[in-house]
Short mmCIF file of C-alpha atoms and ligand atoms in Angstrom, two decimals:
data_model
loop_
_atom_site.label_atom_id
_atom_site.label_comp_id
_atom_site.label_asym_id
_atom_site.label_seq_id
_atom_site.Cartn_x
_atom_site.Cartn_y
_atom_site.Cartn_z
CA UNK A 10 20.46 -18.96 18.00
CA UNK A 11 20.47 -16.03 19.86
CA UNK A 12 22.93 -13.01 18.62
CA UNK A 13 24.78 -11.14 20.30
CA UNK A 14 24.33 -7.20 18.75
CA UNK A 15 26.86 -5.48 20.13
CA UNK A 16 25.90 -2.11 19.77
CA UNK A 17 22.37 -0.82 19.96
CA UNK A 18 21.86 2.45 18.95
CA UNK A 19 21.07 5.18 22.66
CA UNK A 20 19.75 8.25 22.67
CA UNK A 21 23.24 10.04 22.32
CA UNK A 22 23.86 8.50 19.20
CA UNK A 23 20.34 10.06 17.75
CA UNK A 24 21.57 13.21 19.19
CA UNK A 25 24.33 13.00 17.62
CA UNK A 26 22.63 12.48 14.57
CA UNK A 27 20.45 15.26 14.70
CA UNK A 28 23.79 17.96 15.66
CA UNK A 29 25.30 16.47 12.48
CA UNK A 30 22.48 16.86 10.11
CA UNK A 31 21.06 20.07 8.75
CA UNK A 32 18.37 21.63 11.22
CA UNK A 33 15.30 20.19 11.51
CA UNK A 34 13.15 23.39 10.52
CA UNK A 35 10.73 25.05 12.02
CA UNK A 36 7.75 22.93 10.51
CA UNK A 37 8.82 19.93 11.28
CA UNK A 38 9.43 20.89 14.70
CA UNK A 39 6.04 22.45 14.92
CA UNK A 40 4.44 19.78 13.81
CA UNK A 41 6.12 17.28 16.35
CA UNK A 42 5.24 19.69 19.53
CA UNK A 43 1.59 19.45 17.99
CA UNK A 44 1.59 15.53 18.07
CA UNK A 45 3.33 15.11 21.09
CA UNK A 46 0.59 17.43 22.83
CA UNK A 47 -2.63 15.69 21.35
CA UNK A 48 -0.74 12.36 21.50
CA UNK A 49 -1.44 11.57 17.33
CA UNK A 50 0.72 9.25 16.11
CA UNK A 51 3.68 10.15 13.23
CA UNK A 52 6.53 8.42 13.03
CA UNK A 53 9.96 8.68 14.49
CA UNK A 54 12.00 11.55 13.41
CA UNK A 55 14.75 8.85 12.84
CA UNK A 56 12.01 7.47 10.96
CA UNK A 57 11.12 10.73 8.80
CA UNK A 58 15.39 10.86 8.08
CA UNK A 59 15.30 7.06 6.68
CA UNK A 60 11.40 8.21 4.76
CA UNK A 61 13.24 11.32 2.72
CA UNK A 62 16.39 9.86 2.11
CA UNK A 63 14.35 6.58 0.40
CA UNK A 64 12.40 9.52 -1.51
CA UNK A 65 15.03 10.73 -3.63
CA UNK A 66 14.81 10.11 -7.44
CA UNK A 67 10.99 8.96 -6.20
CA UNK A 68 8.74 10.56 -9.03
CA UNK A 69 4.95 9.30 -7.89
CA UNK A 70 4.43 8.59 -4.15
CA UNK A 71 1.44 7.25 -2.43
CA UNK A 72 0.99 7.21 1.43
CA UNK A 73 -1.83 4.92 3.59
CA UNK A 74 -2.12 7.23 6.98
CA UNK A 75 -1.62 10.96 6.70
CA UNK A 76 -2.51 12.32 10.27
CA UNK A 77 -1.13 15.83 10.48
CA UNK A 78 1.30 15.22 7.26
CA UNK A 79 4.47 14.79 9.30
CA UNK A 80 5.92 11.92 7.27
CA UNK A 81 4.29 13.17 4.07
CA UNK A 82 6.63 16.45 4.71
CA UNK A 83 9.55 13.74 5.22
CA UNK A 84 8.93 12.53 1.64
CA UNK A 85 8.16 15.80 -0.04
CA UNK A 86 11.54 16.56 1.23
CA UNK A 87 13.22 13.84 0.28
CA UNK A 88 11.27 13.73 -3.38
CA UNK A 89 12.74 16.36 -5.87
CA UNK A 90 10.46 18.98 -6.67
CA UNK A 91 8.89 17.63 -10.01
CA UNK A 92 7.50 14.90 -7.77
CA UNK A 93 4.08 14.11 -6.41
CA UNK A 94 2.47 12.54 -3.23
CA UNK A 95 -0.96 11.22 -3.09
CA UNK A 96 -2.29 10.62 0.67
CA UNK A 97 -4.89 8.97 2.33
CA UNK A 98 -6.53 9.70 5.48
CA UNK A 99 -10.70 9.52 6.51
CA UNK A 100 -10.05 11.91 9.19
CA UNK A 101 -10.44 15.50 8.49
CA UNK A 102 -9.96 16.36 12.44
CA UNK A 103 -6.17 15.00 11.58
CA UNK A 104 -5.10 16.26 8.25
CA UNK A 105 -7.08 19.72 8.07
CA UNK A 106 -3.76 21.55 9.12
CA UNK A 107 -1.41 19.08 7.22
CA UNK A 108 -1.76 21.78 4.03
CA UNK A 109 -0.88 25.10 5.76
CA UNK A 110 2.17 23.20 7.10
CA UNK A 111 3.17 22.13 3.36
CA UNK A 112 3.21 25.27 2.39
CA UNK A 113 4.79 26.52 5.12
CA UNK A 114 7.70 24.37 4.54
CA UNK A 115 7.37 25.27 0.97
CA UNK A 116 5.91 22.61 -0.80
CA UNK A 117 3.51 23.61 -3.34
CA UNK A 118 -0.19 22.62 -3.64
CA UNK A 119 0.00 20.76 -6.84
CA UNK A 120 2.92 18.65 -5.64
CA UNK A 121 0.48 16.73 -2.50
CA UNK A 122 -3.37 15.62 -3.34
CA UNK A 123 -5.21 14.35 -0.70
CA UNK A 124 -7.68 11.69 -0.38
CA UNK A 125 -9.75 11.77 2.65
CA UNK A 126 -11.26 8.50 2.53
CA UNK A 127 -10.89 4.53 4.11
CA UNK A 128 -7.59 3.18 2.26
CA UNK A 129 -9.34 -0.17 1.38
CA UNK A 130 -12.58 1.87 0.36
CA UNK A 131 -10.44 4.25 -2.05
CA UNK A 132 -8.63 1.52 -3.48
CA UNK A 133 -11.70 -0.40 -4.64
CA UNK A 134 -13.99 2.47 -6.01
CA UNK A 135 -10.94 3.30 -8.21
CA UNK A 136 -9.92 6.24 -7.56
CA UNK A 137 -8.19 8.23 -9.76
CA UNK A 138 -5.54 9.40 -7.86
CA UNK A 139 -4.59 6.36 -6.75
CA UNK A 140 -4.14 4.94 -10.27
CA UNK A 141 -0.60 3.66 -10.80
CA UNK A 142 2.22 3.57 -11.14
CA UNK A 143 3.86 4.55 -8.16
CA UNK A 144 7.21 4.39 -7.52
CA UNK A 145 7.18 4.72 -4.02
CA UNK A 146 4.81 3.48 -0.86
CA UNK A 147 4.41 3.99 2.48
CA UNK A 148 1.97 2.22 4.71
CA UNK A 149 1.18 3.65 8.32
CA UNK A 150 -2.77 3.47 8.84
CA UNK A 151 -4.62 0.57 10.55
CA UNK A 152 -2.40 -2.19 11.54
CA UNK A 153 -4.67 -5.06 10.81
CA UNK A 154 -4.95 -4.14 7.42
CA UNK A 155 -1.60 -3.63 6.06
CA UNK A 156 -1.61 -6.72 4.26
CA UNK A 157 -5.15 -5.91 2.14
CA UNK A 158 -3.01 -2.44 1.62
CA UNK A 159 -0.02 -4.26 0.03
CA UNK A 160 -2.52 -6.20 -1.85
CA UNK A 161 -4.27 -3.36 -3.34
CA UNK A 162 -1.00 -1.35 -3.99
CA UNK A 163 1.17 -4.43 -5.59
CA UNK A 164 -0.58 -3.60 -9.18
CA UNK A 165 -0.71 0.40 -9.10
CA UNK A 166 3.67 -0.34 -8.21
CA UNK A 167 6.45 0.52 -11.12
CA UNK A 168 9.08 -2.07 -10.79
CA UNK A 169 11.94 -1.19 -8.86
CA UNK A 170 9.35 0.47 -6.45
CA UNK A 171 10.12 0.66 -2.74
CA UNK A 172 7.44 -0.11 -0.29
CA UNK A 173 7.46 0.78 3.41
CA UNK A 174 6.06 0.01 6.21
CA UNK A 175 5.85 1.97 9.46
CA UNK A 176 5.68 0.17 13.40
CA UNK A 177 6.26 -3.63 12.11
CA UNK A 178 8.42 -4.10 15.03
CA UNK A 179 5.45 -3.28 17.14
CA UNK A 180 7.60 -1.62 20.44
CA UNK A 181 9.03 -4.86 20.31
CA UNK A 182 5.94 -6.91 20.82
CA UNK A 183 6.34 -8.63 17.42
CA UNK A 184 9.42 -10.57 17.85
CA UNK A 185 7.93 -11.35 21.92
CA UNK A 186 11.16 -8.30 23.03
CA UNK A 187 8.12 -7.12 25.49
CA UNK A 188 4.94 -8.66 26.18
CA UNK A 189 2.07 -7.98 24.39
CA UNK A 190 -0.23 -7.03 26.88
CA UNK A 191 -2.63 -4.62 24.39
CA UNK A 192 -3.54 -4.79 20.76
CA UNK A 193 -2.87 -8.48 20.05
CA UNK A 194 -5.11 -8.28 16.83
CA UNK A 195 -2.66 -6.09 15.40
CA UNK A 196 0.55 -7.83 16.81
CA UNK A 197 -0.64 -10.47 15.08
CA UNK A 198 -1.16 -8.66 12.07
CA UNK A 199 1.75 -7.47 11.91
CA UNK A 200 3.53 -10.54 12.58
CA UNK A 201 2.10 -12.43 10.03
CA UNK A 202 2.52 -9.31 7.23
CA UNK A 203 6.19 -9.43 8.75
CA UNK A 204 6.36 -13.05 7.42
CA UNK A 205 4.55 -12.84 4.74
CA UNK A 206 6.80 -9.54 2.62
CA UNK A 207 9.95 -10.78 3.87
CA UNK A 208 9.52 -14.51 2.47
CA UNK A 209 7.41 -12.82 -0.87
CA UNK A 210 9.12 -13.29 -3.76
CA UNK A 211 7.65 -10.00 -5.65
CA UNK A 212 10.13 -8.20 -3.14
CA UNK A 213 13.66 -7.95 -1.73
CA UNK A 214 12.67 -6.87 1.66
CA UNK A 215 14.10 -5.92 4.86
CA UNK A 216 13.12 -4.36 8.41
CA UNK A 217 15.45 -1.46 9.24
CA UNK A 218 15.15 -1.32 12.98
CA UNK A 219 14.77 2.45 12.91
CA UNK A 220 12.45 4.09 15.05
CA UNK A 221 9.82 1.45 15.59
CA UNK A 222 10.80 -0.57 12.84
CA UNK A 223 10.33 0.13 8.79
CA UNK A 224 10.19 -2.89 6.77
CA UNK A 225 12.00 -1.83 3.09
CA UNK A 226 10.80 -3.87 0.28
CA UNK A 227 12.09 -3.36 -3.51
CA UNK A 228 9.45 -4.59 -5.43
CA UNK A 229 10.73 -6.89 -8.39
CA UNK A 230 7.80 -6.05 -10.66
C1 LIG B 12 0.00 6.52 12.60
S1 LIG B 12 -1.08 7.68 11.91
C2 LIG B 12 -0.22 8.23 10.47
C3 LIG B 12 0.96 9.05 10.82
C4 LIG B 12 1.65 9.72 9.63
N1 LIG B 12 2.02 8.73 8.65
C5 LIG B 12 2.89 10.44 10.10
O1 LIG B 12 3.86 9.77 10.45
O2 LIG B 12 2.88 11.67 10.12
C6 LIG B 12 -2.32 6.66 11.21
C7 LIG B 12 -3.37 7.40 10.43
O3 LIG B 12 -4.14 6.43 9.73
C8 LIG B 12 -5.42 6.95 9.58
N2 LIG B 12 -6.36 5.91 9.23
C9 LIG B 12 -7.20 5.22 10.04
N3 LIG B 12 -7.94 4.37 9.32
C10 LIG B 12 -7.54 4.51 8.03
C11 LIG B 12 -7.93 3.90 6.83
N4 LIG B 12 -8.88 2.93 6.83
N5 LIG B 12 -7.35 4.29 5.70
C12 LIG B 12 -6.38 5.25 5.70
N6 LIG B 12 -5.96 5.85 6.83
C13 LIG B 12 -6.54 5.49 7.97
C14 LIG B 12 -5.71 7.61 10.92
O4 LIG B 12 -6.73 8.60 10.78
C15 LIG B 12 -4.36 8.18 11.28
O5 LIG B 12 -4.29 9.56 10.98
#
């Protein structure tokens, strides 16, 4: 059945969103100007709101797809102080400036450790810093394997632990909004890891249809 929405959400109302909030910062904004101008991919600043505010109370965080460590700032400003963020990322070109930006924004070394490796790759040589548990997730690195990133991260999870997932609404290619004309392998993907978390019973999960859609998963443990 189709349904009728109502009221999707325009680019006045995110305006208005961002003249209510506190000011972004320069670091943030810094680091957006840089992405927009080499065209690297972070998520939506809607996006990075939704990432901090799902941070708080978050002790351990660990994060599949650093880039230039836009959303890891989101997080690390969500997370209270005490709390840590382990990252992942095999390219150096992307995340060599993410640590002068922490710091600029004022988060301290020791609260961020950085593992420049594949995800998958990192996972199965057992890293240390990727030994559980975690208490938060978020998954934004190759599309095709977000599901063998679940898998890996389901026993390094606390229960109670909230996972999230970046793009899963694809620009509206998943749900067949817009054609897929590129990248079927991962709308595909992302289809099927759509299907699979939201009908999983380890989780209570949902896609918030923020930026380019975040599926929000409370894992059950
Ligand atoms: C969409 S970007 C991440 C954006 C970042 N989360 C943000 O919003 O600021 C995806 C990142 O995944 C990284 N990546 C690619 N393959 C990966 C892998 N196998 N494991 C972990 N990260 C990977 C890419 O280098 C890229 O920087």
């Amino acid at each position: 059945m189709k349904r009728d929405r109502g009221w999707i959400p325009e680019a006045t109302d995110l305006q208005w969103i961002d003249e209510a909030a506190a000011p972004l910062g320069p670091v943030l904004l810094d680091m957006e100007a840089v992405a927009t101008r080499k065209s690297i991919p972070i998520v939506d600043r809607e996006s990075g709101r939704a990432l901090a505010a799902l941070a708080a109370g978050r002790r351990r965080i660990v994060e599949v797809g650093t880039a230039i460590g836009y959303s890891t700032l989101w997080l690390a400003m969500g997370q209270a102080p005490g709390g840590t963020i382990v990252t992942i990322d095999p390219d150096t070109t992307r995340t060599e400036r993410a640590r002068a930006w922490w710091r600029d924004a004022g988060v301290i070394d020791e609260r961020v450790i950085q593992v420049t490796a594949k995800a998958l790759d990192a996972f199965a040589a057992g890293e240390r810093a990727l030994e559980g548990p975690f208490d938060m997730a978020f998954v934004d690195a190759l599309k095709d394997e977000y599901q063998a990133y679940v898998d890996a991260l389901v026993p390094r999870l606390a229960p109670g632990a909230l996972l999230i997932a970046d793009n899963v609404l694809w620009s509206g290619r998943v749900s067949g909004a817009r054609p897929s004309e590129r990248d079927d392998v991962d709308t595909e993907a992302l289809r099927a890891f759509d299907r699979a978390l939201l009908r999983d019973n380890r989780f209570v999960a949902t896609i918030l249809p923020v930026g380019d859609g975040l599926l929000v998963a409370g894992y059950r443990g």
